[in-house]
Tab-separated table of C-alpha atoms in Angstrom:
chain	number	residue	atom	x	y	z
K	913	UNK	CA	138.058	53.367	31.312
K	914	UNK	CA	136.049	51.118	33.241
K	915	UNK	CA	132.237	49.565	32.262
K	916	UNK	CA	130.314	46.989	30.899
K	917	UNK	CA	127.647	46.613	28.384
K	918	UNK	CA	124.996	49.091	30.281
K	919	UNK	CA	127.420	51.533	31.696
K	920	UNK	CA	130.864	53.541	31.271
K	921	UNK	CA	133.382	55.621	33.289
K	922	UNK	CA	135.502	57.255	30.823
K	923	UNK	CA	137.946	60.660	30.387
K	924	UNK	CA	136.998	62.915	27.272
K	925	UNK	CA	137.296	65.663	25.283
K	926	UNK	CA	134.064	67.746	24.017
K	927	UNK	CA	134.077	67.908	20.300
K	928	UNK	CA	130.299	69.931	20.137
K	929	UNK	CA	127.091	69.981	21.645
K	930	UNK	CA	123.588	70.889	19.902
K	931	UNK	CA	120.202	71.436	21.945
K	932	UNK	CA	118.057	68.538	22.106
K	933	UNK	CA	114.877	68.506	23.064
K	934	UNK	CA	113.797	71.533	25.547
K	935	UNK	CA	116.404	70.970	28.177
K	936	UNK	CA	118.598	68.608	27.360
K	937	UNK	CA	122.062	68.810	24.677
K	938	UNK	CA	123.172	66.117	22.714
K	939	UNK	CA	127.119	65.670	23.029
K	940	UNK	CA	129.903	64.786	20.625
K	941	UNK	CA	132.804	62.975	22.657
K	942	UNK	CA	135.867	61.496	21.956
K	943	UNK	CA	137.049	59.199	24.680
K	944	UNK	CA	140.693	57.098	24.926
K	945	UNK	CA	139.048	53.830	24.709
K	946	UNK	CA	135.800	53.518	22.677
K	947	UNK	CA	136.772	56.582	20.193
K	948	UNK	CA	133.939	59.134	19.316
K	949	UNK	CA	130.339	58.754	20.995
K	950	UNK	CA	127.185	60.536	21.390
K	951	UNK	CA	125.443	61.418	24.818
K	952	UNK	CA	122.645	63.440	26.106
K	953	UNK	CA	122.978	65.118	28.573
K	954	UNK	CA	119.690	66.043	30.471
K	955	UNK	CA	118.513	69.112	31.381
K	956	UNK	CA	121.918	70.723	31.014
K	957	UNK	CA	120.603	73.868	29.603
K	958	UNK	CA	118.523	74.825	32.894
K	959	UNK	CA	119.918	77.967	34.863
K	960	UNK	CA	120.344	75.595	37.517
K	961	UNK	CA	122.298	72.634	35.791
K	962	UNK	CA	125.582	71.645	37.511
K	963	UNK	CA	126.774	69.882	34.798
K	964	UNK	CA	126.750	72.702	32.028
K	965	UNK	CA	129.836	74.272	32.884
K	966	UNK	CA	131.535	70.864	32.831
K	967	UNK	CA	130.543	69.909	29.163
K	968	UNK	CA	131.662	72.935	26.900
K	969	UNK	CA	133.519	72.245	23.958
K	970	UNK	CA	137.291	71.475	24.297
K	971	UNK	CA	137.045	70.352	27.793
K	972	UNK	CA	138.180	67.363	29.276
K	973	UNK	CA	135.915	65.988	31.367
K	974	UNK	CA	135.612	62.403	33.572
K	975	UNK	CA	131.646	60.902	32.695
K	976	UNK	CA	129.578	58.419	33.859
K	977	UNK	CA	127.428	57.180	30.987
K	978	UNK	CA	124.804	54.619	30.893
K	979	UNK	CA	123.462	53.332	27.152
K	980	UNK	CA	120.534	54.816	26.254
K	981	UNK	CA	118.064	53.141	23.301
K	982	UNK	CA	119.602	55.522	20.389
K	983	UNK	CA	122.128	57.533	22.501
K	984	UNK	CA	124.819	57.307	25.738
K	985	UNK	CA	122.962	60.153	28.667
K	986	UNK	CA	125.429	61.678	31.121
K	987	UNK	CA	124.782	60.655	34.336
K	988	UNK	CA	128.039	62.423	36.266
K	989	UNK	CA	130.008	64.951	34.610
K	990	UNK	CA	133.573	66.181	36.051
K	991	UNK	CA	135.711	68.288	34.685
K	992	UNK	CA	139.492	67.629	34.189
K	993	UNK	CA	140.752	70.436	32.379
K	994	UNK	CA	138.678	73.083	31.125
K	995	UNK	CA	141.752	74.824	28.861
K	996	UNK	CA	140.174	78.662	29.211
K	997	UNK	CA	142.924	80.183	27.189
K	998	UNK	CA	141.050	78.148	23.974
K	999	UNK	CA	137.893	80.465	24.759
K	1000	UNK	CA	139.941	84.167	25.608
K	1001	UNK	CA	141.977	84.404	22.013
K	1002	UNK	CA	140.396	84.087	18.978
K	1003	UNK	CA	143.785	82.430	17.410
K	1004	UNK	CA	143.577	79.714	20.000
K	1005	UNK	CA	140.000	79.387	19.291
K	1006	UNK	CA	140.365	78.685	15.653
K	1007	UNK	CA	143.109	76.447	16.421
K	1008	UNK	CA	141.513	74.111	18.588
K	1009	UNK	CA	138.633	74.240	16.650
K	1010	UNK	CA	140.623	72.672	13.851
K	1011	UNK	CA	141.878	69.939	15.909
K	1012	UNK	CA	138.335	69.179	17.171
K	1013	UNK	CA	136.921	69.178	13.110
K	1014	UNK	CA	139.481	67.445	12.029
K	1015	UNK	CA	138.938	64.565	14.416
K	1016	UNK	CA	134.913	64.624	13.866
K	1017	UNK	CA	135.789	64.195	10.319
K	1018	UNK	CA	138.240	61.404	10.555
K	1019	UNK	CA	136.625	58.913	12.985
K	1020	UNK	CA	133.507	57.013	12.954
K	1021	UNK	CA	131.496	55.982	16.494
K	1022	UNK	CA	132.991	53.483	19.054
K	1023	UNK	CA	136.121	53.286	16.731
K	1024	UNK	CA	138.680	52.563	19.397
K	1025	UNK	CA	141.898	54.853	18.801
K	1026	UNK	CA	143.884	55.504	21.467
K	1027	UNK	CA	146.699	56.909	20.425
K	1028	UNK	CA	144.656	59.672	18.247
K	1029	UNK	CA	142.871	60.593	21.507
K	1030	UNK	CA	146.653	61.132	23.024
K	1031	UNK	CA	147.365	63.698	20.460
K	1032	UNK	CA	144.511	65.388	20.576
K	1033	UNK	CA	144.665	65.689	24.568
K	1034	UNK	CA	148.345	66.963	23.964
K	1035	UNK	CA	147.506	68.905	20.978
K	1036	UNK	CA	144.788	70.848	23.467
K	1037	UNK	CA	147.222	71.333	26.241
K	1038	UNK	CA	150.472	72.907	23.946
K	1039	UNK	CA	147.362	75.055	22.135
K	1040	UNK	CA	146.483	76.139	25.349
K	1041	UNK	CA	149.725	76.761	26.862
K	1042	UNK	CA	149.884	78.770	23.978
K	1043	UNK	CA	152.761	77.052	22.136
K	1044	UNK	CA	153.480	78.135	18.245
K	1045	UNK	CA	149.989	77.590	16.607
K	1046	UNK	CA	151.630	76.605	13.336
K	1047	UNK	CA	153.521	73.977	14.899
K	1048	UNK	CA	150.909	72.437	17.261
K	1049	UNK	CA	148.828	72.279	14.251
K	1050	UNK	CA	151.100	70.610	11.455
K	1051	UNK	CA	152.384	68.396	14.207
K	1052	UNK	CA	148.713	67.288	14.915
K	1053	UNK	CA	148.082	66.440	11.261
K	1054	UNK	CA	151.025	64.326	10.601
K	1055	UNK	CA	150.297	62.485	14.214
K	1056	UNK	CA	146.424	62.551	12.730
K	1057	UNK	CA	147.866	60.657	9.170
K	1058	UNK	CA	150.195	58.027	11.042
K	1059	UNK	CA	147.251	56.751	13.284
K	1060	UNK	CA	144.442	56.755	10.405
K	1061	UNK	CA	146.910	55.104	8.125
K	1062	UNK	CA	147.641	58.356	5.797
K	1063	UNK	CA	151.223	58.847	6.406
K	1064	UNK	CA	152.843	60.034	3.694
K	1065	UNK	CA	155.781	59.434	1.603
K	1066	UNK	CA	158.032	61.695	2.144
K	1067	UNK	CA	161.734	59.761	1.151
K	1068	UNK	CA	160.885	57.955	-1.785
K	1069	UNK	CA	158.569	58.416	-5.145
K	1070	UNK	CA	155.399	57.070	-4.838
K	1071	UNK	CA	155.675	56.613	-8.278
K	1072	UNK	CA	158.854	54.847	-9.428
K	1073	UNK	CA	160.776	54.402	-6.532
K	1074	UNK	CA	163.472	56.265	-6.536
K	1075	UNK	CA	164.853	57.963	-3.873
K	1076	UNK	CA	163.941	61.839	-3.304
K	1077	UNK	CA	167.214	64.206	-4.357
K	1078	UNK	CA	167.562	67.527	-2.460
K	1079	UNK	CA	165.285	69.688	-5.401
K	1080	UNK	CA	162.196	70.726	-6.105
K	1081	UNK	CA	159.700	68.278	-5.973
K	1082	UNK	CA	155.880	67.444	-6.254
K	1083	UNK	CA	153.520	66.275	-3.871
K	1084	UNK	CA	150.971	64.159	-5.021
K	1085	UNK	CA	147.508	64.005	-3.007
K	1086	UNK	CA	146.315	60.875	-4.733
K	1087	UNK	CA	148.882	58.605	-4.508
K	1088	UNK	CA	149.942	60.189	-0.884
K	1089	UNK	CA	153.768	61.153	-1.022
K	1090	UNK	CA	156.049	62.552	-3.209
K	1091	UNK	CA	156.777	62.389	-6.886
K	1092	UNK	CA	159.825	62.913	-8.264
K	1093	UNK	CA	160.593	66.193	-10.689
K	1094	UNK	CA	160.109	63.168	-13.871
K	1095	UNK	CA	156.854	61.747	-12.657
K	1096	UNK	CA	155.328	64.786	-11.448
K	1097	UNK	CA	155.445	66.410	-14.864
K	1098	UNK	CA	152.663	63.622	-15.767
K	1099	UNK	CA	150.287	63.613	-12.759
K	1100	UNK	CA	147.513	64.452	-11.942
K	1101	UNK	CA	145.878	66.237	-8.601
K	1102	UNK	CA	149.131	67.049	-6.931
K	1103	UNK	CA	150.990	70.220	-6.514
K	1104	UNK	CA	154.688	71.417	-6.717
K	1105	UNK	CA	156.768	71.423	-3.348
K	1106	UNK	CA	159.875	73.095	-3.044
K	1107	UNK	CA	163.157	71.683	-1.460
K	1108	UNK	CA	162.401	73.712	1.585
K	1109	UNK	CA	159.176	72.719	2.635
K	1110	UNK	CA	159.565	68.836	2.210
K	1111	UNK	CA	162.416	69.038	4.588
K	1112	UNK	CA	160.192	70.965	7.056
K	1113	UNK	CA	157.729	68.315	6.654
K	1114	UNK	CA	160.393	65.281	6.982
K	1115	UNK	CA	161.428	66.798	10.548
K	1116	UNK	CA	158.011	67.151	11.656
K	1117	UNK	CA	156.827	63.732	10.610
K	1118	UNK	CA	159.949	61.488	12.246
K	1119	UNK	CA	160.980	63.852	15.313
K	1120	UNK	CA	159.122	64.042	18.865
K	1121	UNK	CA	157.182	67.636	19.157
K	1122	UNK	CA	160.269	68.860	21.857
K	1123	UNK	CA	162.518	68.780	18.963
K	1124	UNK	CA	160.586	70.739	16.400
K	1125	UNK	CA	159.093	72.987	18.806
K	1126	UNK	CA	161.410	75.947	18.624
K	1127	UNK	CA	162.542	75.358	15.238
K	1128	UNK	CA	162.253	78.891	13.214
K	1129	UNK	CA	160.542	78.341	9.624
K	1130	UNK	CA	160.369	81.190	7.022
K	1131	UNK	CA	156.929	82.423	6.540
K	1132	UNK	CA	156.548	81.735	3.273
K	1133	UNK	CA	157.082	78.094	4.227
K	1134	UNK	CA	154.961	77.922	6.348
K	1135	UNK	CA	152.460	78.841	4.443
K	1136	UNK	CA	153.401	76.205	1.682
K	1137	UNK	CA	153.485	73.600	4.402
K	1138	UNK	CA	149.880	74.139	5.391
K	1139	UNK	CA	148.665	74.590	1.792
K	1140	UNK	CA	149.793	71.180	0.781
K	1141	UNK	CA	148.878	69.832	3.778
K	1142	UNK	CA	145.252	71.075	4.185
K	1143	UNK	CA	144.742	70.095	0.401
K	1144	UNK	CA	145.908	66.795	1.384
K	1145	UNK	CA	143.271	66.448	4.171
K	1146	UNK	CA	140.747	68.264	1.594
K	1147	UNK	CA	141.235	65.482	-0.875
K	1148	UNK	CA	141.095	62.655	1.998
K	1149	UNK	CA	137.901	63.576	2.761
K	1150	UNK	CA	136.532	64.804	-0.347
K	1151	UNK	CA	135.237	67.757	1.438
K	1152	UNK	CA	136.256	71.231	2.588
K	1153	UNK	CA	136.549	72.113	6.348
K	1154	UNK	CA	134.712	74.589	7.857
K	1155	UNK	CA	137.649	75.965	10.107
K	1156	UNK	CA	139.597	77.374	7.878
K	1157	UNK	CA	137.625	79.952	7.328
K	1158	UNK	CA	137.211	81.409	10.540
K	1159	UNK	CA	140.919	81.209	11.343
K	1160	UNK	CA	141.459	82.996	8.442
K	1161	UNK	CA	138.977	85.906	9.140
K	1162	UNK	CA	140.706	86.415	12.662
K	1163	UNK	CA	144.510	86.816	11.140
């Protein structure tokens, strides 16, 4: 990133775009150095526009921006990677629309983060490369907790303590970890985990995405891993996502 206080060269990623105005779309960015920012872009909706094509959703783009009185306006748009395979399966769609909500919903404007924009470039690439989307996706929402300071306990009770034992356990969404079987018989908003699943979890949180890549987890799982997890977000935010719901209507 280069700029000063009237100007900005930065890489980003599209989040969304709405129409502004008659010709013009107002942009949702999130860039490596100043975090997530609004632009316009002028006159991008004209047949003629040579920017359009460079400002879709999920792309990564290079921009010139200048500040604007409410709003950044695109002045050069270039386009990095425009990750096509996002747009030609529906699963890949729904994917990387996750990643893209999930960040909108986290971050606030010019809230530097640049280690969250890192996972959500790589997060784009393995979706597009079309890696596992189960894995890209639970790997992207631990990454997502560590940087946003949501990790959670996953050795010890968040309760008492103690250390976890190899058993059945509970996962509390309040407190952010896990209870033991003695403290999660008395708590409230959490839900059981089995043995299983938490050591799924513990592998994804401390291990680099080559090593959990091609590691085979049951379906059933699976399924618990994303169920705690996406209640986890749900209660972070104290909101539902709208994602969900379309990934589930293309399974």
């Amino acid at each position: 990133m280069t700029g000063n206080e009237r100007s900005l060269r930065t890489e980003a990623v599209v989040l969304r775009h709405s129409d502004w105005g008659e010709a013009d779309r107002l942009l949702t960015i999130f860039t490596s150095y100043k975090g997530k920012l609004r632009a316009i872009a002028k006159g991008v909706r004209k047949l003629n526009s040579r920017k359009a094509g460079h400002l879709e959703p999920f792309t990564l783009v290079n921009l010139m921006l200048a500040r604007g009185r409410d709003f950044w306006i695109v002045t050069q748009a270039e386009m990095v990677e425009s990750f096509s395979h996002l747009r030609e399966d529906l699963q890949l769609t729904g994917a990387a629309s996750y990643v893209i909500e999930l960040i909108d919903r986290f971050t606030y404007e010019e809230q530097e983060n640049h280690g969250l924009y890192q996972i959500l470039d790589e997060s784009l690439k393995r979706l597009d490369g079309r890696d596992d989307v189960f894995v890209v996706t639970r790997y992207f929402e631990l990454r997502l907790f560590d940087h946003l300071g949501y990790r959670p306990q996953l050795m010890n009770c968040v309760n008492c303590g103690k250390e976890i034992k190899p058993e059945d356990q509970f996962f509390s969404f309040e407190k952010g970890g896990i209870l033991c079987p003695a403290c999660g018989s008395i708590a409230n908003q959490m839900s059981p985990i089995s043995v299983n699943a938490l050591k799924y979890l513990r592998h994804f949180q401390r291990s680099s995405y080559s090593e959990v890549k091609s590691v085979k987890i049951p379906v059933p799982i699976r399924r618990e891993m994303e169920s705690i997890l996406r209640e986890y977000i749900t209660y972070l935010l104290e909101r539902g996502l709208n994602t969900p719901g379309f990934i589930q209507a293309t399974q």
